[in-house]
Amino acid sequence: MTQRRILVTAALPYANGHVHLGHLVEYLQTDIWVRFQKLRGHRCIYICADDTHGTAIMIRARQEGRSEDELIAEMQAAHERDFAGFDIEFDNYGSTNSPENRELCGEIWESIRQAGLVKEKDVEQLFDPVEGTFLADRFVRGTCPKCESTDQPGDNCSKCGHHYSPAELIDPISTLSGATPEVRSENHLFIELEQLHEFLNDWAIGDDHLQTEVANYLKGHFLHEPLRDWDISRPGPYFGFEIPDSPGNYWYVWFDAPIGYIASTKQWCEKHNEKLDDWWRSPDTEIHHFIGKDITYFHTLFWPGMLKTAGFNLPEKVHIHGFLTVGGEKMSKSQGTFVMASTYLKHLDPAHLRYYYASKLGSRLDDLDLNLDEFKAKIDSDLVGKAVNIASRSAKFVQDGNLSDVYPDDGGLFQQAADAGETVAKHYENCDYAAAMREVMMLCDRANKYVEDREPWKLRKDPAKQDELRDICTVALNLFRQVAIYLAPVLPGLAKQTAELLNDPIGPGDWEKSQTPLVGTSVNKFQHMMKRVEEKQVQAMIEESKETQADEAAGGDNQYNDGPEALEKEPLTEEECTYDDFVKVDMRVARVIEAGHVEGADKLLGLKLSLGGDVTRNVFAGIKGVYEPEDLLGQLVICCANLAPRKMRFGVSEGMVLASGPGGKDIYVLRPDSGAQPGMRVH
RNA sequence: GGGGCCGUAGCUCAAUCGGUUAGAGCAGCAAACUCAUAAUUUGUUGGUUGUAGGUUCGAGUCCUACCGGCCCUACCA
């Protein structure tokens, strides 16, 4: 087999948050792939770094009253600690805030300039005069220019859905200082990506660099029309690198972040006396990026465009994975399923998560579900019951002795498993770890059956059969060793324990050892290799994840510990409303007397409300999928009775049913206490 | 409204170019065993492949419509 040279990256974690179980899908998927390549004897390096620039970091540092450098150093240390805790082994872990990155950004920028891809345009942006900073969209709130709803976010209206730029808001307010921002026009630098359209089209769709779903997505959303100019500068102050030939402007974080891959490689090269060009400008090197589907287009359009223009290697593959759900739902802080890496490590074994993710990961970008019952079942059954059990039930009969000098007749079992190695390897190579794990478990089943059939526990009692006993153990332990080698990318700890038990290391290039049985060597005393998952520990982890949340709600010194999320999402309106304003809104108790689905509407239910007597209102409510019509029929609700009728696609809505919640499935219809009668006014 | 992905056993997933009787694991049920961390082994139940059509000698796979889920995008609230 020819030795490949492979450079692998995982997306750079942002310095604004801690690593959680969702992030780990990616870093583990990548770590397994890298360990596999190394085990196969290829030259492979795993490169990563912290992504440190941008407005969010600047603001947070300011709020915490310290420098950005201090903040990002602390976060980087935490990230590295978490990764190490999960046996994620980077060859280099750098930072986008490094001299190497600054230099490379300059170099790449220069190439882009020379290629004539840069153009300048004025952009209107809001500026906070108190903080002295330009405001990203999410730091501005104001009144929607279209529907005039107050206190709306800076990019689109939560009421009418209208998209706008923050400069269009009526009465905008900076969420940083509460000041009224000024509109300032600034010169921004853009990359004209359209000039690379043909190249990107060929790269993204032509060759096998992307999963087919991703190629379709790019084709349907971006490549079918002219590519928009990419705004890659931000006026200062901005935590990042100043653009050398455009003083006062800084590279947008998404410009310098991917360059961090190269910069981190450069650090590694300097430490190991290697040439950067051998890794980034050589036809002999394959570059593989692992990313989540949320950052697809940065890595499949902008990034290849930058690389191409600056003469670097293009990615051989961009491997894109889906999101993590827990128990079939988005990770939730309130339910304790938003689990930090560090919290997991306090309660559970990292090897367990490595195996569980491996057993679920395929090559496509489907979301991956962490089901905690299944988690326990898989670990207990696959790892403890099947894999480790092979060693556990055979090693004790030969410990402190030797394996047989000649490998005994095993009916072809070892050879079968050796042959299966190529299948396993193919699955690893294709990122289809689930298939690889299935294949290995099948080998475990065969090995267990072998032990079962030979009944070594009976031979043990017969002094005349000790040689036979040793032969059986020699076979069983060799079958186990094969399994440990095949699982080594996923379970480096188990490989190490196996190596210690059998006095033969399993390291880089040692995949081949699965092809030849070990004979004559001594066997050490068997020690427990892996524990089962304890239900209690899982529960403790979930509980602690909830507690952390309550802690963060601090200030919540009442007994209920309600979290601050709702207010953070929709801060209190600052403008006061007079009593006169209040009484303008005529809210009434109403009974739902008809309720049904609206044909063709995705979110609407049609309700007929009775205000008592024969006064009724037909209203549409955007609560389909949350409430069934029969849930509401006959119920009392609160409605706004004097809301101006609104013509909608499906008819006229003559009012509004009051409900709360951020939307989606989180919508709660307000209901009056018992005793209220339809028609009563809400005061 | 436009687009994409998906729907296979109770659960998680396979099924090569369209090719024989749709397969595994887990769970369930029954039995064997006692070396092993209550592990293991054997046997076994379980399916109108979301629905309805179509193409084909042959459809889980290809086409059309519909139902349901997720995502992107636009619009309307």
Coordinates of C-alpha atoms in Angstrom, one line a residue, chain A residues 6-543:
Chain A
I6 CA -3.3 13.5 4.5
L7 CA -4.1 16.8 6.2
V8 CA -7.3 16.7 8.2
T9 CA -9.1 19.6 9.9
A10 CA -12.2 19.9 12.1
A11 CA -14.0 23.2 12.2
L12 CA -12.5 25.8 14.5
P13 CA -14.5 26.1 17.7
Y14 CA -15.5 29.6 18.5
A15 CA -13.9 31.1 21.5
N16 CA -17.2 32.4 22.8
G17 CA -18.5 29.1 24.2
H18 CA -17.6 25.8 25.8
V19 CA -17.5 22.5 24.0
H20 CA -20.7 20.5 24.3
L21 CA -21.8 17.1 23.2
G22 CA -23.0 18.4 19.8
H23 CA -19.5 19.8 19.0
L24 CA -18.1 16.4 20.0
V25 CA -19.8 14.6 17.1
E26 CA -17.4 16.4 14.8
Y27 CA -14.2 16.3 16.8
L28 CA -14.7 12.6 17.5
Q29 CA -15.7 11.8 13.9
T30 CA -12.6 13.5 12.8
D31 CA -10.3 12.1 15.5
I32 CA -11.5 8.5 14.6
W33 CA -10.7 9.1 11.0
V34 CA -7.3 10.5 11.7
R35 CA -6.4 7.7 14.1
F36 CA -7.6 5.2 11.5
Q37 CA -5.3 6.7 8.8
K38 CA -2.4 6.7 11.2
L39 CA -3.1 3.1 12.2
R40 CA -3.0 2.2 8.5
G41 CA 0.4 3.7 8.3
H42 CA -0.3 6.8 6.4
R43 CA 1.1 10.2 7.1
C44 CA -1.7 12.1 8.6
I45 CA -2.0 15.2 10.7
Y46 CA -5.0 16.5 12.6
I47 CA -5.1 20.3 12.6
C48 CA -7.4 22.6 14.5
A49 CA -7.4 25.9 16.3
D50 CA -9.6 28.3 18.3
D51 CA -11.6 30.8 16.2
T52 CA -11.1 34.0 18.2
H53 CA -12.1 37.0 16.2
G54 CA -15.3 39.0 15.7
T55 CA -17.7 41.3 17.4
A56 CA -19.1 38.7 19.9
I57 CA -15.7 38.3 21.5
M58 CA -15.0 42.0 21.6
I59 CA -18.4 42.7 23.3
R60 CA -18.0 39.9 25.8
A61 CA -14.5 40.9 26.8
R62 CA -15.8 44.4 27.3
Q63 CA -18.7 43.2 29.4
E64 CA -16.4 41.1 31.5
G65 CA -14.0 44.0 31.9
R66 CA -10.9 42.4 30.5
S67 CA -8.9 42.1 27.4
E68 CA -9.8 39.9 24.4
D69 CA -6.5 38.2 24.7
E70 CA -7.2 37.1 28.3
L71 CA -10.6 35.9 27.4
I72 CA -9.6 33.9 24.4
A73 CA -6.6 32.4 26.2
E74 CA -8.9 31.1 29.0
M75 CA -11.4 29.7 26.5
Q76 CA -8.7 28.0 24.5
A77 CA -7.3 26.3 27.6
A78 CA -10.8 25.1 28.4
H79 CA -11.4 23.8 24.9
E80 CA -8.1 21.9 24.9
R81 CA -8.8 20.4 28.3
D82 CA -12.2 19.2 27.1
F83 CA -10.8 17.7 23.9
A84 CA -8.0 16.0 25.7
G85 CA -10.6 14.5 28.1
F86 CA -12.2 12.7 25.2
D87 CA -8.9 11.4 23.8
I88 CA -9.1 13.8 20.9
E89 CA -5.5 14.1 19.7
F90 CA -4.6 17.1 17.6
D91 CA -1.2 17.3 16.0
N92 CA -1.5 21.0 16.3
Y93 CA -4.0 23.2 18.0
G94 CA -3.5 26.8 17.2
S95 CA -5.4 30.1 17.3
T96 CA -6.7 32.4 14.6
N97 CA -5.2 35.2 16.6
S98 CA -1.6 34.2 15.8
P99 CA 1.2 35.9 13.9
E100 CA 1.2 33.0 11.5
N101 CA -2.4 33.6 10.7
R102 CA -1.9 37.3 10.3
E103 CA 0.9 36.7 7.8
L104 CA -1.1 34.1 5.8
C105 CA -4.2 36.3 5.7
G106 CA -2.0 39.0 4.2
E107 CA -0.5 36.7 1.7
I108 CA -3.9 35.3 0.5
W109 CA -5.3 38.8 0.5
E110 CA -2.6 39.9 -1.7
S111 CA -3.3 37.2 -4.2
I112 CA -7.0 38.0 -4.2
R113 CA -6.2 41.7 -4.8
Q114 CA -3.8 40.8 -7.7
A115 CA -6.5 38.6 -9.2
G116 CA -8.7 41.6 -9.4
L117 CA -11.4 40.2 -7.2
V118 CA -11.6 43.0 -4.7
K119 CA -14.0 45.8 -5.0
E120 CA -15.1 48.6 -2.7
K121 CA -18.6 49.7 -1.9
D122 CA -20.1 52.0 0.7
V123 CA -22.3 50.2 3.3
E124 CA -24.6 51.9 5.7
Q125 CA -24.2 50.5 9.2
L126 CA -25.4 51.6 12.6
F127 CA -22.8 53.0 15.0
D128 CA -23.1 53.1 18.8
P129 CA -21.7 56.5 19.8
V130 CA -21.5 55.5 23.5
E131 CA -19.6 52.3 23.0
G132 CA -17.8 53.6 20.0
T133 CA -18.4 50.6 17.9
F134 CA -20.3 49.5 14.9
L135 CA -23.2 47.3 15.7
A136 CA -23.8 43.8 14.2
D137 CA -27.5 43.2 13.4
R138 CA -28.2 41.4 16.5
F139 CA -27.1 44.2 18.7
V140 CA -29.8 46.5 17.4
R141 CA -33.5 46.5 18.2
G142 CA -36.1 48.9 17.0
T143 CA -39.5 49.3 15.4
C144 CA -40.2 47.4 12.2
P145 CA -40.4 49.8 9.2
K146 CA -43.1 47.7 7.7
C147 CA -45.6 46.7 10.4
E148 CA -44.4 49.1 13.1
S149 CA -44.1 46.5 15.8
T150 CA -41.8 47.8 18.4
D151 CA -38.7 46.2 19.8
Q152 CA -37.8 44.0 16.9
P153 CA -34.4 42.5 16.1
G154 CA -32.0 44.1 13.8
D155 CA -32.4 41.8 10.8
N156 CA -36.0 40.8 10.5
C157 CA -39.3 41.4 12.2
S158 CA -40.6 38.7 14.5
K159 CA -44.1 39.9 13.9
C160 CA -44.4 40.3 10.2
G161 CA -41.3 38.5 9.1
H162 CA -40.1 41.4 7.0
H163 CA -36.4 41.5 6.3
Y164 CA -34.5 44.8 6.5
S165 CA -31.2 46.2 7.3
P166 CA -30.8 47.6 10.9
A167 CA -30.5 51.0 9.4
E168 CA -34.1 50.9 8.2
L169 CA -35.4 50.4 11.7
I170 CA -37.5 53.2 13.2
D171 CA -36.2 54.3 16.6
P172 CA -33.3 51.9 16.7
I173 CA -31.6 51.2 20.0
S174 CA -28.3 49.7 20.7
T175 CA -28.6 46.7 23.1
L176 CA -25.1 47.4 24.3
S177 CA -25.5 50.9 25.7
G178 CA -29.2 51.7 25.2
A179 CA -28.1 54.6 23.1
T180 CA -29.6 55.6 19.8
P181 CA -27.2 54.5 17.1
E182 CA -26.2 56.7 14.2
V183 CA -26.2 55.7 10.7
R184 CA -22.7 55.9 9.3
S185 CA -21.7 55.0 5.8
E186 CA -18.4 53.1 5.6
N187 CA -16.3 51.8 2.9
H188 CA -16.4 48.0 2.8
L189 CA -14.3 45.6 0.8
F190 CA -15.9 42.9 -1.2
I191 CA -14.7 39.8 -3.0
E192 CA -16.4 39.3 -6.3
L193 CA -17.0 35.7 -6.1
E194 CA -18.9 35.6 -9.4
Q195 CA -15.6 35.8 -11.2
L196 CA -14.9 32.3 -9.9
H197 CA -18.4 31.0 -10.7
E198 CA -17.3 28.5 -13.3
F199 CA -14.5 27.2 -11.3
L200 CA -16.7 26.7 -8.2
N201 CA -19.4 25.1 -10.2
D202 CA -16.9 22.5 -11.6
W203 CA -15.3 22.0 -8.2
A204 CA -18.5 21.6 -6.2
I205 CA -20.6 19.7 -8.6
G206 CA -18.2 18.0 -11.0
D207 CA -15.9 15.9 -8.9
D208 CA -16.5 13.8 -5.9
H209 CA -15.5 16.4 -3.3
L210 CA -19.0 16.7 -1.7
Q211 CA -21.8 14.5 -0.7
T212 CA -24.5 14.5 -3.4
E213 CA -27.0 16.3 -1.1
V214 CA -24.6 19.1 -0.6
A215 CA -23.8 19.4 -4.3
N216 CA -27.6 19.7 -4.9
Y217 CA -28.0 22.3 -2.3
L218 CA -25.2 24.5 -3.7
K219 CA -26.6 24.1 -7.2
G220 CA -30.1 25.0 -6.2
H221 CA -29.3 27.9 -3.9
F222 CA -26.2 29.6 -5.1
L223 CA -24.7 28.3 -8.3
H224 CA -27.8 28.6 -10.4
E225 CA -27.6 32.4 -10.3
P226 CA -24.8 35.0 -10.2
L227 CA -22.9 34.7 -6.9
R228 CA -23.2 37.7 -4.7
D229 CA -20.3 39.8 -3.6
W230 CA -18.9 38.8 -0.3
D231 CA -18.4 41.5 2.3
I232 CA -15.2 40.6 4.0
S233 CA -14.3 43.8 5.9
R234 CA -15.5 45.4 9.0
P235 CA -14.7 48.9 10.1
G236 CA -12.9 49.2 13.5
P237 CA -13.0 48.8 16.3
Y238 CA -13.2 45.1 15.6
F239 CA -11.3 42.3 17.3
G240 CA -9.3 40.9 14.4
F241 CA -6.6 41.8 11.9
E242 CA -6.4 45.1 10.3
I243 CA -6.3 44.9 6.5
P244 CA -2.8 46.2 5.6
D245 CA -3.7 48.1 2.5
S246 CA -7.0 49.4 3.9
P247 CA -6.2 51.0 7.3
G248 CA -9.2 51.2 9.7
N249 CA -10.7 48.1 8.1
Y250 CA -10.5 44.6 9.5
W251 CA -11.0 41.2 8.0
Y252 CA -14.3 39.7 8.8
V253 CA -14.0 36.7 11.0
W254 CA -15.0 34.3 8.3
F255 CA -12.2 35.5 6.2
D256 CA -9.4 34.7 8.7
A257 CA -11.0 31.7 10.3
P258 CA -10.4 29.1 7.6
I259 CA -7.0 30.5 7.0
G260 CA -6.4 29.4 10.5
Y261 CA -6.3 25.9 9.2
I262 CA -3.2 26.8 7.2
A263 CA -1.7 28.9 10.0
S264 CA -2.1 26.1 12.5
T265 CA -0.4 23.8 10.0
K266 CA 2.4 26.3 9.7
Q267 CA 3.0 26.2 13.4
W268 CA 3.1 22.4 13.3
C269 CA 5.6 22.5 10.4
E270 CA 7.9 24.8 12.3
K271 CA 7.8 22.5 15.3
H272 CA 8.5 19.4 13.2
N273 CA 10.9 20.8 10.6
E274 CA 8.5 20.4 7.8
K275 CA 7.7 22.6 4.8
L276 CA 4.3 24.2 4.7
D277 CA 4.2 23.9 0.9
D278 CA 4.5 20.1 1.2
W279 CA 1.2 20.1 2.9
W280 CA -0.7 22.9 1.3
R281 CA 0.7 23.3 -2.2
S282 CA 1.5 19.8 -3.2
P283 CA -0.4 17.4 -5.4
D284 CA 0.7 14.6 -3.1
T285 CA -1.3 15.9 -0.2
E286 CA -5.0 15.3 0.4
I287 CA -6.8 17.8 2.4
H288 CA -10.0 16.7 4.2
H289 CA -12.2 19.1 6.1
F290 CA -14.8 17.9 8.6
I291 CA -17.6 20.4 9.3
G292 CA -21.2 20.7 10.3
K293 CA -23.9 21.4 7.9
D294 CA -24.4 24.9 9.3
I295 CA -21.2 26.2 7.8
T296 CA -21.5 24.5 4.5
Y297 CA -21.3 27.5 2.2
F298 CA -18.3 29.1 3.8
H299 CA -16.3 25.9 3.2
T300 CA -17.7 25.0 -0.2
L301 CA -17.8 28.4 -2.0
F302 CA -15.7 31.1 -0.3
W303 CA -13.0 28.8 0.9
P304 CA -12.3 26.9 -2.3
G305 CA -12.4 30.3 -4.0
M306 CA -9.8 31.7 -1.7
L307 CA -7.6 28.6 -2.0
K308 CA -7.8 28.5 -5.7
T309 CA -6.9 32.2 -6.1
A310 CA -4.0 32.0 -3.7
G311 CA -2.6 28.8 -5.3
F312 CA -3.2 26.4 -2.4
N313 CA -4.4 22.9 -2.5
L314 CA -8.2 22.5 -2.8
P315 CA -9.9 20.1 -0.4
E316 CA -10.0 16.6 -1.6
K317 CA -13.2 16.2 0.4
V318 CA -15.4 18.3 2.7
H319 CA -17.1 15.8 5.0
I320 CA -20.3 17.3 6.3
H321 CA -22.3 16.0 9.2
G322 CA -25.6 16.8 10.7
F323 CA -26.6 18.0 14.1
L324 CA -26.9 16.2 17.4
T325 CA -30.3 15.7 18.9
V326 CA -30.9 14.2 22.3
G327 CA -33.9 11.9 22.8
G328 CA -35.0 12.9 19.3
E329 CA -35.2 16.6 20.2
K330 CA -32.9 19.6 20.0
M331 CA -30.6 19.8 22.9
S332 CA -32.4 21.7 25.6
K333 CA -31.0 23.5 28.6
S334 CA -34.2 23.3 30.6
Q335 CA -34.4 19.5 30.1
G336 CA -30.7 19.0 30.9
T337 CA -29.8 17.6 27.5
F338 CA -27.5 20.5 26.7
V339 CA -24.6 18.7 28.2
M340 CA -21.2 20.3 28.3
A341 CA -18.2 18.1 27.5
S342 CA -16.7 18.8 30.9
T343 CA -20.0 17.8 32.6
Y344 CA -20.1 14.5 30.7
L345 CA -16.5 13.8 31.8
K346 CA -17.4 14.2 35.4
H347 CA -19.9 11.4 35.3
L348 CA -19.3 9.1 32.3
D349 CA -16.5 7.4 30.4
P350 CA -15.4 9.3 27.3
A351 CA -14.7 5.9 25.5
H352 CA -18.4 5.2 25.8
L353 CA -19.4 8.3 23.9
R354 CA -16.7 7.6 21.3
Y355 CA -18.1 4.2 20.6
Y356 CA -21.7 5.3 20.7
Y357 CA -21.2 8.1 18.2
A358 CA -19.1 5.7 16.0
S359 CA -21.9 3.2 16.1
K360 CA -24.4 5.8 14.8
L361 CA -22.3 7.8 12.3
G362 CA -22.8 7.2 8.6
S363 CA -21.3 9.1 5.7
R364 CA -24.3 11.3 5.1
L365 CA -25.4 14.5 6.7
D366 CA -28.3 13.1 8.7
D367 CA -28.7 14.3 12.2
L368 CA -27.5 12.0 14.9
D369 CA -29.6 11.2 17.8
L370 CA -28.3 10.5 21.3
N371 CA -30.8 8.3 23.0
L372 CA -29.7 7.6 26.5
D373 CA -31.4 4.3 26.9
E374 CA -29.8 3.1 23.6
F375 CA -26.5 4.5 24.8
K376 CA -26.5 2.3 27.8
A377 CA -27.7 -0.7 25.9
K378 CA -25.1 -0.4 23.2
I379 CA -22.2 0.0 25.6
D380 CA -23.2 -2.7 27.9
S381 CA -24.1 -5.2 25.1
D382 CA -21.5 -4.4 22.4
L383 CA -18.5 -3.3 24.4
V384 CA -18.7 -5.1 27.7
G385 CA -20.9 -8.1 26.8
K386 CA -19.3 -8.9 23.5
A387 CA -15.9 -7.3 22.9
V388 CA -14.2 -7.1 26.3
N389 CA -15.9 -10.3 27.3
I390 CA -13.7 -12.3 24.9
A391 CA -10.6 -11.3 26.8
S392 CA -12.3 -11.5 30.2
R393 CA -13.4 -15.1 29.8
S394 CA -10.1 -16.4 28.3
A395 CA -7.2 -14.3 29.7
K396 CA -7.6 -15.6 33.2
F397 CA -6.8 -19.1 32.2
V398 CA -3.4 -18.2 30.8
Q399 CA -2.4 -15.1 32.7
D400 CA 1.2 -15.0 33.9
G401 CA 1.8 -17.8 31.3
N402 CA 2.5 -17.7 27.6
L403 CA 0.5 -18.0 24.4
S404 CA 1.1 -21.2 22.5
D405 CA 4.3 -21.2 20.3
V406 CA 2.4 -22.3 17.2
Y407 CA -0.9 -20.8 16.3
P408 CA -3.4 -23.6 16.7
D409 CA -6.1 -24.7 14.3
D410 CA -9.1 -22.4 14.8
G411 CA -11.2 -23.6 11.9
G412 CA -10.2 -20.5 9.9
L413 CA -11.6 -18.0 12.3
F414 CA -8.5 -15.8 12.5
Q415 CA -8.1 -15.8 8.8
Q416 CA -11.8 -14.8 8.3
A417 CA -11.4 -12.0 10.7
A418 CA -8.2 -10.9 9.1
D419 CA -9.9 -10.8 5.7
A420 CA -12.8 -8.8 7.2
G421 CA -10.2 -6.1 8.0
E422 CA -10.4 -4.7 4.5
T423 CA -14.2 -4.3 4.8
V424 CA -13.8 -2.6 8.1
A425 CA -11.1 -0.3 6.7
K426 CA -13.2 0.6 3.7
H427 CA -16.1 1.6 6.0
Y428 CA -13.7 3.8 8.1
E429 CA -12.3 5.4 5.0
N430 CA -15.8 6.2 3.8
C431 CA -16.7 7.6 7.2
D432 CA -19.3 4.9 7.6
Y433 CA -18.3 4.0 11.1
A434 CA -21.7 2.5 11.9
A435 CA -21.0 -0.2 9.3
A436 CA -17.5 -0.7 10.6
M437 CA -18.8 -1.2 14.1
R438 CA -21.4 -3.7 12.9
E439 CA -18.7 -5.7 11.1
V440 CA -16.5 -5.8 14.2
M441 CA -19.4 -6.8 16.4
M442 CA -20.0 -9.7 14.1
L443 CA -16.4 -10.8 14.6
C444 CA -17.0 -10.6 18.4
D445 CA -20.0 -12.9 18.1
R446 CA -17.9 -15.5 16.3
A447 CA -15.2 -15.3 18.8
N448 CA -17.6 -15.7 21.7
K449 CA -19.2 -18.7 20.0
Y450 CA -15.7 -20.2 19.6
V451 CA -15.1 -20.0 23.3
E452 CA -18.6 -21.3 24.1
D453 CA -18.0 -24.3 21.9
R454 CA -14.6 -25.2 23.3
E455 CA -15.6 -24.9 26.9
P456 CA -12.2 -23.9 28.3
W457 CA -13.6 -23.9 31.9
K458 CA -14.0 -27.6 31.7
L459 CA -10.5 -28.3 30.4
R460 CA -9.1 -26.2 33.2
K461 CA -10.0 -28.9 35.7
D462 CA -8.1 -31.6 33.8
P463 CA -4.3 -31.4 34.3
A464 CA -3.9 -33.5 31.1
K465 CA -5.5 -30.9 29.0
Q466 CA -3.5 -27.8 29.8
D467 CA -2.0 -27.6 26.4
E468 CA -5.3 -27.7 24.7
L469 CA -6.6 -25.1 27.2
R470 CA -3.7 -22.8 26.2
D471 CA -4.4 -23.3 22.5
I472 CA -8.0 -22.2 23.0
C473 CA -7.0 -19.2 24.9
T474 CA -4.4 -18.4 22.3
V475 CA -7.1 -18.4 19.7
A476 CA -9.5 -16.4 21.8
L477 CA -6.9 -13.7 22.7
N478 CA -5.8 -13.4 19.2
L479 CA -9.4 -12.9 18.0
F480 CA -9.8 -10.3 20.7
R481 CA -6.6 -8.6 19.6
Q482 CA -7.9 -8.3 16.1
V483 CA -11.0 -6.7 17.4
A484 CA -9.0 -4.3 19.6
I485 CA -7.0 -3.3 16.6
Y486 CA -10.0 -2.7 14.4
L487 CA -11.6 -0.6 17.2
A488 CA -8.4 1.2 18.0
P489 CA -9.4 4.4 16.1
V490 CA -12.5 4.6 18.2
L491 CA -11.2 3.2 21.5
P492 CA -7.5 4.1 21.8
G493 CA -7.7 3.2 25.5
L494 CA -8.8 -0.3 24.9
A495 CA -6.0 -0.8 22.3
K496 CA -3.6 0.3 24.9
Q497 CA -4.9 -2.1 27.6
T498 CA -4.8 -4.9 25.1
A499 CA -1.3 -4.1 24.2
E500 CA -0.4 -4.2 27.9
L501 CA -2.2 -7.5 28.4
L502 CA -0.4 -9.2 25.5
N503 CA 2.9 -7.3 25.7
D504 CA 2.7 -6.1 22.2
P505 CA 2.1 -2.5 21.3
I506 CA -0.7 -1.2 19.0
G507 CA 0.5 2.0 17.5
P508 CA 0.7 3.9 14.2
G509 CA 1.0 1.6 11.2
D510 CA 0.0 -1.4 13.3
W511 CA -3.2 -2.2 11.5
E512 CA -1.2 -4.9 9.8
K513 CA -0.9 -6.7 13.1
S514 CA -4.5 -7.8 12.7
Q515 CA -3.3 -10.1 9.9
T516 CA -0.8 -12.2 11.8
P517 CA -1.5 -14.0 15.1
L518 CA 0.7 -13.4 18.1
V519 CA 2.3 -16.5 19.5
G520 CA 4.7 -17.5 22.3
T521 CA 4.5 -14.2 24.1
S522 CA 3.7 -13.8 27.7
V523 CA 0.3 -12.8 29.0
N524 CA -0.1 -10.4 31.8
K525 CA -2.6 -10.4 34.6
F526 CA -6.1 -9.6 33.3
Q527 CA -7.5 -6.3 34.5
H528 CA -11.0 -4.9 34.0
M529 CA -11.1 -3.0 30.7
M530 CA -14.4 -1.3 30.7
K531 CA -17.3 -0.7 33.0
R532 CA -21.0 -0.7 32.2
V533 CA -22.9 2.5 32.0
E534 CA -24.6 3.2 35.3
E535 CA -28.0 4.6 35.0
K536 CA -27.4 6.7 38.1
Q537 CA -24.4 8.4 36.4
V538 CA -26.4 9.3 33.4
Q539 CA -29.1 10.8 35.5
A540 CA -26.5 12.7 37.5
M541 CA -25.1 14.2 34.3
I542 CA -28.6 15.3 33.2
E543 CA -29.3 16.8 36.6

